[in-house]
């Protein structure tokens, strides 16, 4: 009964238990109750209807009385309504007028004890308001009256049902009598049949004539027929009586149920009477609370007066402090002037002393001149002799030059070839690795050939060019003829990652893998990349993609699975793509991330990548893994593959964003062959917040020799509890190997002087092209071009909370207020954020100065960077960020919040603590509207008021070197130190 009651009343405001009703009558204006329903539900409905009717009646009474009363407010559903102001006020907001907004601000300056006492007294007073209790009692009385009326109706229904029961009992008695008569008739018929049978037997014995027998037979048939018809009618009547008895039993059960409902109604009535008594007792206490409330109002007024006095004293103190600050500044200016005068006085004294020394020096110089004249005569004689010697040396130099030319001709054959593109050497390297995996050349021979490719040896390039037309066997023989002992000129680095731009890019990780690899390659290091072979990659950006005739088997879930290896070049780099032949089709999902089994997908890939390196006979110096997707490489390397012989490398792990850590149940590690009992420990891979789960990022930190993140400031932020997302203690434990290295950008791709997506290319020395790109973007997006001096603010970002979407929204409207134009490019994976910005985009769809493009468009992003005067980057946290670097590269001045990599690359032009040559933008600290207001207003004012200073700022930003060279140099130093330590450990 209770469960039916709780699920029947959606519209009941007296109980929170009626919020899950499935009946379709939950509209406030309906008065029809759902049917069928139990009688207890009917009482609840009547209670609601009566309470609503009572509210209307009470509203009419109080509104009529308010016209003559001095109090201007009335009661309406628990809210006070002021007819003069036409504003609703909740009962909880009806505090004394002294406690207004300004009073609340002043109350903050009171002592903590007084403020707490005041708040507690006000809350106690609010809880005992007479209007609330009186209204509630009236509603309860009305509900009780309705319940009694309903009870009377039910009793009347019971009487009617009792009359029907009596009638049915009489009919039942008649039916029983008729059944008895029918039984007697049946017995009589059976006796007649017995007698008939006896007569037949007697006639047969006596041999009576056929005529008498026929007459007797006809008589018997007539009697039987009449009895049969009467019996059938009795049976039909008996069946109808049985049906009537069954219906009567059902009605009798309903009567019993009605009795039970009457008991429940009686209990409800008793409960309402007890509730009414409690409320009446509380009402008797409320006048005392009212008097106490009036006392509180007086006390509040006194407190408000004290607050005003304190505020006046504070204002006076503030004015005195400001005057003191001004005096202090004047004193500082005077002190600086005194310091300058003292400095100039010291310089004058020094000058006086030096003038005396000059007189003495002149006398000495006169003497030296005489000596030089004498020596000059002697030198003329010496020169003649030197000329003769010079002629002899020229002849000797010519002979030596001839010898050097002959040697240079001989050495040119051994010098590295620099005019071949990186794609050529990468293809050559992939060819050698393919032969090695296919067991066509020995591992040692492959190592020597790789070193020749590494050094760009002319001999191997000549052999490769000469063998292009030959068959494979002939080419292999020619290459093996070049094998000789050689030493490696640099490091051998292999990146194992889930992304690489531009073929498989989701975020900044792909840019880092590609940009860092290219920079290391330019420094003379051998760099290779291992990626999953996704079905959604940009295959048109891969050069010479082909599958090797080899299958790599790898362990997973207790069995071996086959994997196909593909090779190709991306941006001049050799890349290996792993295609698993697993029934779950791990990387054939149409997307890079976001699958429910991502933990399994990437732990599988990490193990296959190491299996590939082992079977290919590779001996890298550094294995560099990235983010949680390939952090499994570190524990897999040391626990499984180093004992198998893949032990030449040091492990470097880079976490690009500690927001994503790759956690799962500890048992999930067993799939890729790791021992969960061995690793699920606090000092290893156990998640710091859930002891039955493992954390792949933590495993990467613990099991790597080098741990990096993408900026120095972010490296400090993640050591805190807020920034580390639970890993701050682990990072502090391993702080000696943890460092932040600021990312760079690929300056070949992001270069306004060569960018093919731009309307006009330009540079720091020729900014006319930037103005033309701005005009082209305005025409393309339908923005106004009436004012060429109107500033254009750009923003390219993913619309997620991390990027400060509330500040971006505020910047749109603020830019409009300040007379600027705003262009946003980006979308959101969060549905409610996407809908919100779609609403803003529709609102400004035809506006002259605002445009929102809620998608990602590569070519449009380049044109927005080129056209924008300034760029908004208000991130809540930002590990590194590339937007600010790209915007400065294109001459768009950044407006950024001081966090993470933004704090390491953007420095405010008004910050005197920063050397002037490094100031390049506008920054703010607090992630609120006030912070972004100050930075954006300063930027637009400088743009309008001082065009020359703005131009100089733009040129300075465009000349800043944000390439990967400096970052790659830092990684190179980290690699070398780690490799040196590793080799020292092996020697000892």
Short mmCIF file of N, CA, C and O in Angstrom, two decimals, residues 337-421:
data_model
loop_
_atom_site.label_atom_id
_atom_site.label_comp_id
_atom_site.label_asym_id
_atom_site.label_seq_id
_atom_site.Cartn_x
_atom_site.Cartn_y
_atom_site.Cartn_z
N UNK A 337 67.26 60.57 -7.19
CA UNK A 337 67.97 61.77 -7.67
C UNK A 337 69.27 61.98 -6.90
O UNK A 337 70.31 62.31 -7.48
N UNK A 338 69.23 61.79 -5.57
CA UNK A 338 70.45 61.94 -4.76
C UNK A 338 71.50 60.94 -5.20
O UNK A 338 72.70 61.25 -5.31
N UNK A 339 71.07 59.69 -5.46
CA UNK A 339 72.01 58.65 -5.92
C UNK A 339 72.66 59.04 -7.23
O UNK A 339 73.88 58.86 -7.44
N UNK A 340 71.85 59.62 -8.16
CA UNK A 340 72.41 60.05 -9.44
C UNK A 340 73.44 61.17 -9.24
O UNK A 340 74.50 61.19 -9.87
N UNK A 341 73.12 62.14 -8.35
CA UNK A 341 74.08 63.25 -8.10
C UNK A 341 75.38 62.72 -7.51
O UNK A 341 76.48 63.16 -7.89
N UNK A 342 75.28 61.78 -6.57
CA UNK A 342 76.49 61.21 -5.99
C UNK A 342 77.31 60.48 -7.04
O UNK A 342 78.56 60.59 -7.06
N UNK A 343 76.63 59.79 -7.94
CA UNK A 343 77.36 59.08 -9.01
C UNK A 343 78.08 60.06 -9.92
O UNK A 343 79.25 59.86 -10.28
N UNK A 344 77.38 61.14 -10.32
CA UNK A 344 78.02 62.14 -11.21
C UNK A 344 79.20 62.83 -10.51
O UNK A 344 80.20 63.15 -11.14
N UNK A 345 79.09 63.04 -9.18
CA UNK A 345 80.19 63.66 -8.44
C UNK A 345 81.42 62.75 -8.43
O UNK A 345 82.56 63.22 -8.62
N UNK A 346 81.19 61.47 -8.24
CA UNK A 346 82.31 60.53 -8.28
C UNK A 346 82.96 60.51 -9.64
O UNK A 346 84.20 60.45 -9.77
N UNK A 347 82.13 60.57 -10.70
CA UNK A 347 82.69 60.57 -12.06
C UNK A 347 83.54 61.83 -12.29
O UNK A 347 84.59 61.79 -12.95
N UNK A 348 83.06 62.98 -11.77
CA UNK A 348 83.85 64.22 -11.94
C UNK A 348 85.20 64.12 -11.25
O UNK A 348 86.24 64.56 -11.79
N UNK A 349 85.23 63.53 -10.04
CA UNK A 349 86.51 63.35 -9.34
C UNK A 349 87.45 62.45 -10.13
O UNK A 349 88.66 62.70 -10.21
N UNK A 350 86.88 61.39 -10.67
CA UNK A 350 87.71 60.48 -11.47
C UNK A 350 88.28 61.20 -12.69
O UNK A 350 89.45 61.01 -13.06
N UNK A 351 87.40 62.02 -13.32
CA UNK A 351 87.87 62.76 -14.50
C UNK A 351 89.02 63.72 -14.16
O UNK A 351 89.98 63.87 -14.91
N UNK A 352 88.92 64.34 -13.02
CA UNK A 352 89.99 65.27 -12.61
C UNK A 352 91.31 64.54 -12.43
O UNK A 352 92.36 65.00 -12.86
N UNK A 353 91.27 63.40 -11.78
CA UNK A 353 92.48 62.62 -11.59
C UNK A 353 93.05 62.15 -12.92
O UNK A 353 94.28 62.15 -13.14
N UNK A 354 92.13 61.74 -13.83
CA UNK A 354 92.61 61.24 -15.13
C UNK A 354 93.26 62.34 -15.95
O UNK A 354 94.18 62.10 -16.74
N UNK A 355 92.82 63.60 -15.83
CA UNK A 355 93.43 64.71 -16.60
C UNK A 355 94.89 64.92 -16.19
O UNK A 355 95.77 65.19 -17.02
N UNK A 356 95.19 64.79 -14.90
CA UNK A 356 96.58 64.89 -14.45
C UNK A 356 97.44 63.78 -15.03
O UNK A 356 98.59 63.98 -15.43
N UNK A 357 96.82 62.60 -15.05
CA UNK A 357 97.57 61.46 -15.60
C UNK A 357 97.83 61.64 -17.09
O UNK A 357 98.86 61.20 -17.61
N UNK A 358 96.88 62.31 -17.79
CA UNK A 358 97.07 62.51 -19.24
C UNK A 358 98.27 63.39 -19.55
O UNK A 358 99.00 63.17 -20.54
N UNK A 359 98.52 64.38 -18.73
CA UNK A 359 99.70 65.25 -18.96
C UNK A 359 100.99 64.44 -18.90
O UNK A 359 101.89 64.58 -19.75
N UNK A 360 101.07 63.62 -17.86
CA UNK A 360 102.26 62.78 -17.74
C UNK A 360 102.36 61.79 -18.89
O UNK A 360 103.44 61.51 -19.41
N UNK A 361 101.16 61.29 -19.30
CA UNK A 361 101.15 60.32 -20.40
C UNK A 361 101.63 60.96 -21.70
O UNK A 361 102.33 60.32 -22.50
N UNK A 362 101.28 62.23 -21.97
CA UNK A 362 101.74 62.92 -23.19
C UNK A 362 103.25 63.04 -23.25
O UNK A 362 103.89 62.89 -24.31
N UNK A 363 103.83 63.34 -22.11
CA UNK A 363 105.29 63.43 -22.08
C UNK A 363 105.94 62.10 -22.42
O UNK A 363 106.93 62.05 -23.20
N UNK A 364 105.39 61.06 -21.88
CA UNK A 364 105.94 59.73 -22.20
C UNK A 364 105.75 59.40 -23.67
O UNK A 364 106.64 58.80 -24.31
N UNK A 365 104.62 59.80 -24.24
CA UNK A 365 104.35 59.52 -25.66
C UNK A 365 105.34 60.25 -26.57
O UNK A 365 105.76 59.72 -27.60
N UNK A 366 105.73 61.46 -26.20
CA UNK A 366 106.72 62.20 -27.00
C UNK A 366 108.03 61.44 -27.05
O UNK A 366 108.67 61.33 -28.10
N UNK A 367 108.39 60.92 -25.91
CA UNK A 367 109.64 60.14 -25.89
C UNK A 367 109.52 58.89 -26.74
O UNK A 367 110.45 58.51 -27.46
N UNK A 368 108.36 58.22 -26.68
CA UNK A 368 108.17 57.01 -27.46
C UNK A 368 108.17 57.29 -28.96
O UNK A 368 108.64 56.48 -29.77
N UNK A 369 107.64 58.47 -29.35
CA UNK A 369 107.62 58.81 -30.78
C UNK A 369 109.04 58.92 -31.33
O UNK A 369 109.33 58.46 -32.44
N UNK A 370 109.89 59.52 -30.55
CA UNK A 370 111.29 59.63 -31.01
C UNK A 370 111.89 58.24 -31.18
O UNK A 370 112.61 57.98 -32.15
N UNK A 371 111.62 57.38 -30.22
CA UNK A 371 112.15 56.02 -30.33
C UNK A 371 111.57 55.29 -31.54
O UNK A 371 112.28 54.54 -32.24
N UNK A 372 110.29 55.53 -31.85
CA UNK A 372 109.67 54.88 -33.00
C UNK A 372 110.27 55.36 -34.32
O UNK A 372 110.40 54.58 -35.27
N UNK A 373 110.58 56.63 -34.40
CA UNK A 373 111.21 57.13 -35.63
C UNK A 373 112.54 56.44 -35.90
O UNK A 373 112.85 56.08 -37.05
N UNK A 374 113.28 56.25 -34.82
CA UNK A 374 114.55 55.52 -34.99
C UNK A 374 114.30 54.07 -35.42
O UNK A 374 115.00 53.54 -36.31
N UNK A 375 113.30 53.46 -34.80
CA UNK A 375 113.03 52.05 -35.15
C UNK A 375 112.44 51.93 -36.55
O UNK A 375 112.59 50.90 -37.23
N UNK A 376 111.78 52.99 -37.06
CA UNK A 376 111.18 52.95 -38.39
C UNK A 376 112.26 52.83 -39.47
O UNK A 376 112.08 52.11 -40.45
N UNK A 377 113.32 53.53 -39.26
CA UNK A 377 114.42 53.44 -40.24
C UNK A 377 114.96 52.02 -40.31
O UNK A 377 115.24 51.50 -41.40
N UNK A 378 115.09 51.44 -39.12
CA UNK A 378 115.60 50.06 -39.11
C UNK A 378 114.59 49.10 -39.76
O UNK A 378 114.96 48.14 -40.44
N UNK A 379 113.29 49.37 -39.58
CA UNK A 379 112.28 48.46 -40.12
C UNK A 379 112.24 48.48 -41.63
O UNK A 379 111.94 47.47 -42.26
N UNK A 380 112.55 49.63 -42.27
CA UNK A 380 112.56 49.68 -43.72
C UNK A 380 113.57 48.68 -44.28
O UNK A 380 113.34 48.01 -45.30
N UNK A 381 114.67 48.63 -43.61
CA UNK A 381 115.70 47.68 -44.06
C UNK A 381 115.21 46.24 -43.86
O UNK A 381 115.43 45.37 -44.72
N UNK A 382 114.53 46.01 -42.75
CA UNK A 382 114.04 44.64 -42.48
C UNK A 382 112.95 44.23 -43.45
O UNK A 382 112.84 43.06 -43.84
N UNK A 383 112.12 45.21 -43.90
CA UNK A 383 111.02 44.90 -44.81
C UNK A 383 111.54 44.34 -46.11
O UNK A 383 110.98 43.40 -46.70
N UNK A 384 112.58 44.93 -46.61
CA UNK A 384 113.13 44.44 -47.87
C UNK A 384 113.53 42.96 -47.76
O UNK A 384 113.28 42.16 -48.67
N UNK A 385 114.11 42.64 -46.63
CA UNK A 385 114.51 41.24 -46.46
C UNK A 385 113.27 40.33 -46.30
O UNK A 385 113.25 39.20 -46.80
N UNK A 386 112.23 40.86 -45.65
CA UNK A 386 111.00 40.07 -45.47
C UNK A 386 110.28 39.82 -46.80
O UNK A 386 109.67 38.77 -47.00
N UNK A 387 110.40 40.79 -47.74
CA UNK A 387 109.74 40.61 -49.03
C UNK A 387 110.34 39.42 -49.77
O UNK A 387 109.65 38.63 -50.40
N UNK A 388 111.60 39.33 -49.68
CA UNK A 388 112.27 38.20 -50.34
C UNK A 388 111.80 36.86 -49.72
O UNK A 388 111.52 35.90 -50.44
N UNK A 389 111.73 36.85 -48.39
CA UNK A 389 111.26 35.62 -47.72
C UNK A 389 109.80 35.32 -48.09
O UNK A 389 109.41 34.16 -48.24
N UNK A 390 108.97 36.37 -48.25
CA UNK A 390 107.55 36.18 -48.59
C UNK A 390 107.40 35.52 -49.96
O UNK A 390 106.56 34.64 -50.17
N UNK A 391 108.21 35.97 -50.92
CA UNK A 391 108.14 35.37 -52.25
C UNK A 391 108.47 33.88 -52.20
O UNK A 391 107.84 33.07 -52.88
N UNK A 392 109.42 33.55 -51.37
CA UNK A 392 109.76 32.13 -51.22
C UNK A 392 108.58 31.34 -50.60
O UNK A 392 108.26 30.23 -51.05
N UNK A 393 107.93 31.94 -49.58
CA UNK A 393 106.81 31.25 -48.93
C UNK A 393 105.62 31.09 -49.86
O UNK A 393 104.87 30.11 -49.78
N UNK A 394 105.37 32.08 -50.76
CA UNK A 394 104.27 31.97 -51.72
C UNK A 394 104.47 30.77 -52.62
O UNK A 394 103.54 30.01 -52.92
N UNK A 395 105.68 30.58 -53.04
CA UNK A 395 105.96 29.43 -53.90
C UNK A 395 105.69 28.11 -53.14
O UNK A 395 105.10 27.17 -53.69
N UNK A 396 106.11 28.08 -51.86
CA UNK A 396 105.87 26.87 -51.07
C UNK A 396 104.36 26.63 -50.84
O UNK A 396 103.88 25.50 -50.88
N UNK A 397 103.59 27.74 -50.62
CA UNK A 397 102.14 27.63 -50.41
C UNK A 397 101.43 27.07 -51.65
O UNK A 397 100.51 26.27 -51.55
N UNK A 398 101.90 27.51 -52.85
CA UNK A 398 101.29 27.02 -54.08
C UNK A 398 101.49 25.53 -54.22
O UNK A 398 100.56 24.80 -54.61
N UNK A 399 102.68 25.07 -53.84
CA UNK A 399 102.93 23.63 -53.90
C UNK A 399 102.01 22.87 -52.93
O UNK A 399 101.45 21.82 -53.26
N UNK A 400 101.88 23.43 -51.72
CA UNK A 400 101.01 22.78 -50.72
C UNK A 400 99.56 22.78 -51.17
O UNK A 400 98.81 21.81 -50.96
N UNK A 401 99.09 23.86 -51.80
CA UNK A 401 97.72 23.96 -52.28
C UNK A 401 97.43 22.90 -53.32
O UNK A 401 96.35 22.30 -53.33
N UNK A 402 98.38 22.66 -54.18
CA UNK A 402 98.19 21.62 -55.20
C UNK A 402 98.02 20.25 -54.55
O UNK A 402 97.18 19.44 -54.97
N UNK A 403 98.82 20.03 -53.51
CA UNK A 403 98.70 18.73 -52.80
C UNK A 403 97.34 18.60 -52.13
O UNK A 403 96.69 17.55 -52.17
N UNK A 404 96.84 19.70 -51.48
CA UNK A 404 95.56 19.67 -50.80
C UNK A 404 94.40 19.44 -51.78
O UNK A 404 93.41 18.77 -51.45
N UNK A 405 94.48 20.02 -52.96
CA UNK A 405 93.43 19.81 -53.95
C UNK A 405 93.32 18.34 -54.33
O UNK A 405 92.22 17.79 -54.47
N UNK A 406 94.49 17.70 -54.48
CA UNK A 406 94.46 16.27 -54.81
C UNK A 406 93.83 15.46 -53.68
O UNK A 406 93.05 14.54 -53.91
N UNK A 407 94.15 15.83 -52.41
CA UNK A 407 93.59 15.10 -51.28
C UNK A 407 92.08 15.35 -51.13
O UNK A 407 91.32 14.46 -50.77
N UNK A 408 91.67 16.59 -51.43
CA UNK A 408 90.24 16.90 -51.31
C UNK A 408 89.42 16.12 -52.32
O UNK A 408 88.29 15.69 -52.02
N UNK A 409 89.95 15.94 -53.52
CA UNK A 409 89.25 15.13 -54.51
C UNK A 409 89.08 13.70 -54.02
O UNK A 409 88.04 13.06 -54.23
N UNK A 410 90.09 13.23 -53.30
CA UNK A 410 90.01 11.86 -52.79
C UNK A 410 89.01 11.75 -51.63
O UNK A 410 88.28 10.77 -51.49
N UNK A 411 88.93 12.79 -50.78
CA UNK A 411 88.08 12.74 -49.60
C UNK A 411 86.60 12.98 -49.93
O UNK A 411 85.73 12.60 -49.16
N UNK A 412 86.34 13.64 -51.04
CA UNK A 412 84.94 13.91 -51.37
C UNK A 412 84.11 12.64 -51.52
O UNK A 412 82.90 12.63 -51.33
N UNK A 413 84.81 11.57 -51.88
CA UNK A 413 84.11 10.30 -52.01
C UNK A 413 83.63 9.76 -50.67
O UNK A 413 82.70 8.98 -50.60
N UNK A 414 84.31 10.17 -49.56
CA UNK A 414 83.97 9.66 -48.24
C UNK A 414 83.13 10.62 -47.41
O UNK A 414 82.65 10.27 -46.34
N UNK A 415 82.89 11.84 -47.88
CA UNK A 415 82.15 12.82 -47.10
C UNK A 415 80.64 12.53 -47.15
O UNK A 415 80.14 11.94 -48.12
N UNK A 416 79.89 12.92 -46.10
CA UNK A 416 78.44 12.68 -46.11
C UNK A 416 77.74 13.49 -47.19
O UNK A 416 78.16 14.59 -47.54
N UNK A 417 76.68 12.90 -47.70
CA UNK A 417 75.89 13.56 -48.74
C UNK A 417 74.82 14.42 -48.07
O UNK A 417 73.99 13.92 -47.33
N UNK A 418 74.85 15.72 -48.30
CA UNK A 418 73.92 16.65 -47.64
C UNK A 418 72.80 17.11 -48.55
O UNK A 418 71.86 17.75 -48.09
N UNK A 419 72.86 16.80 -49.85
CA UNK A 419 71.86 17.32 -50.77
C UNK A 419 70.68 16.39 -50.97
O UNK A 419 69.77 16.69 -51.74
N UNK A 420 70.67 15.25 -50.26
CA UNK A 420 69.55 14.31 -50.38
C UNK A 420 68.52 14.63 -49.28
O UNK A 420 68.88 14.88 -48.13
N UNK A 421 67.22 14.57 -49.59
CA UNK A 421 66.20 14.88 -48.57
C UNK A 421 66.13 13.78 -47.51
O UNK A 421 66.59 12.66 -47.71
#
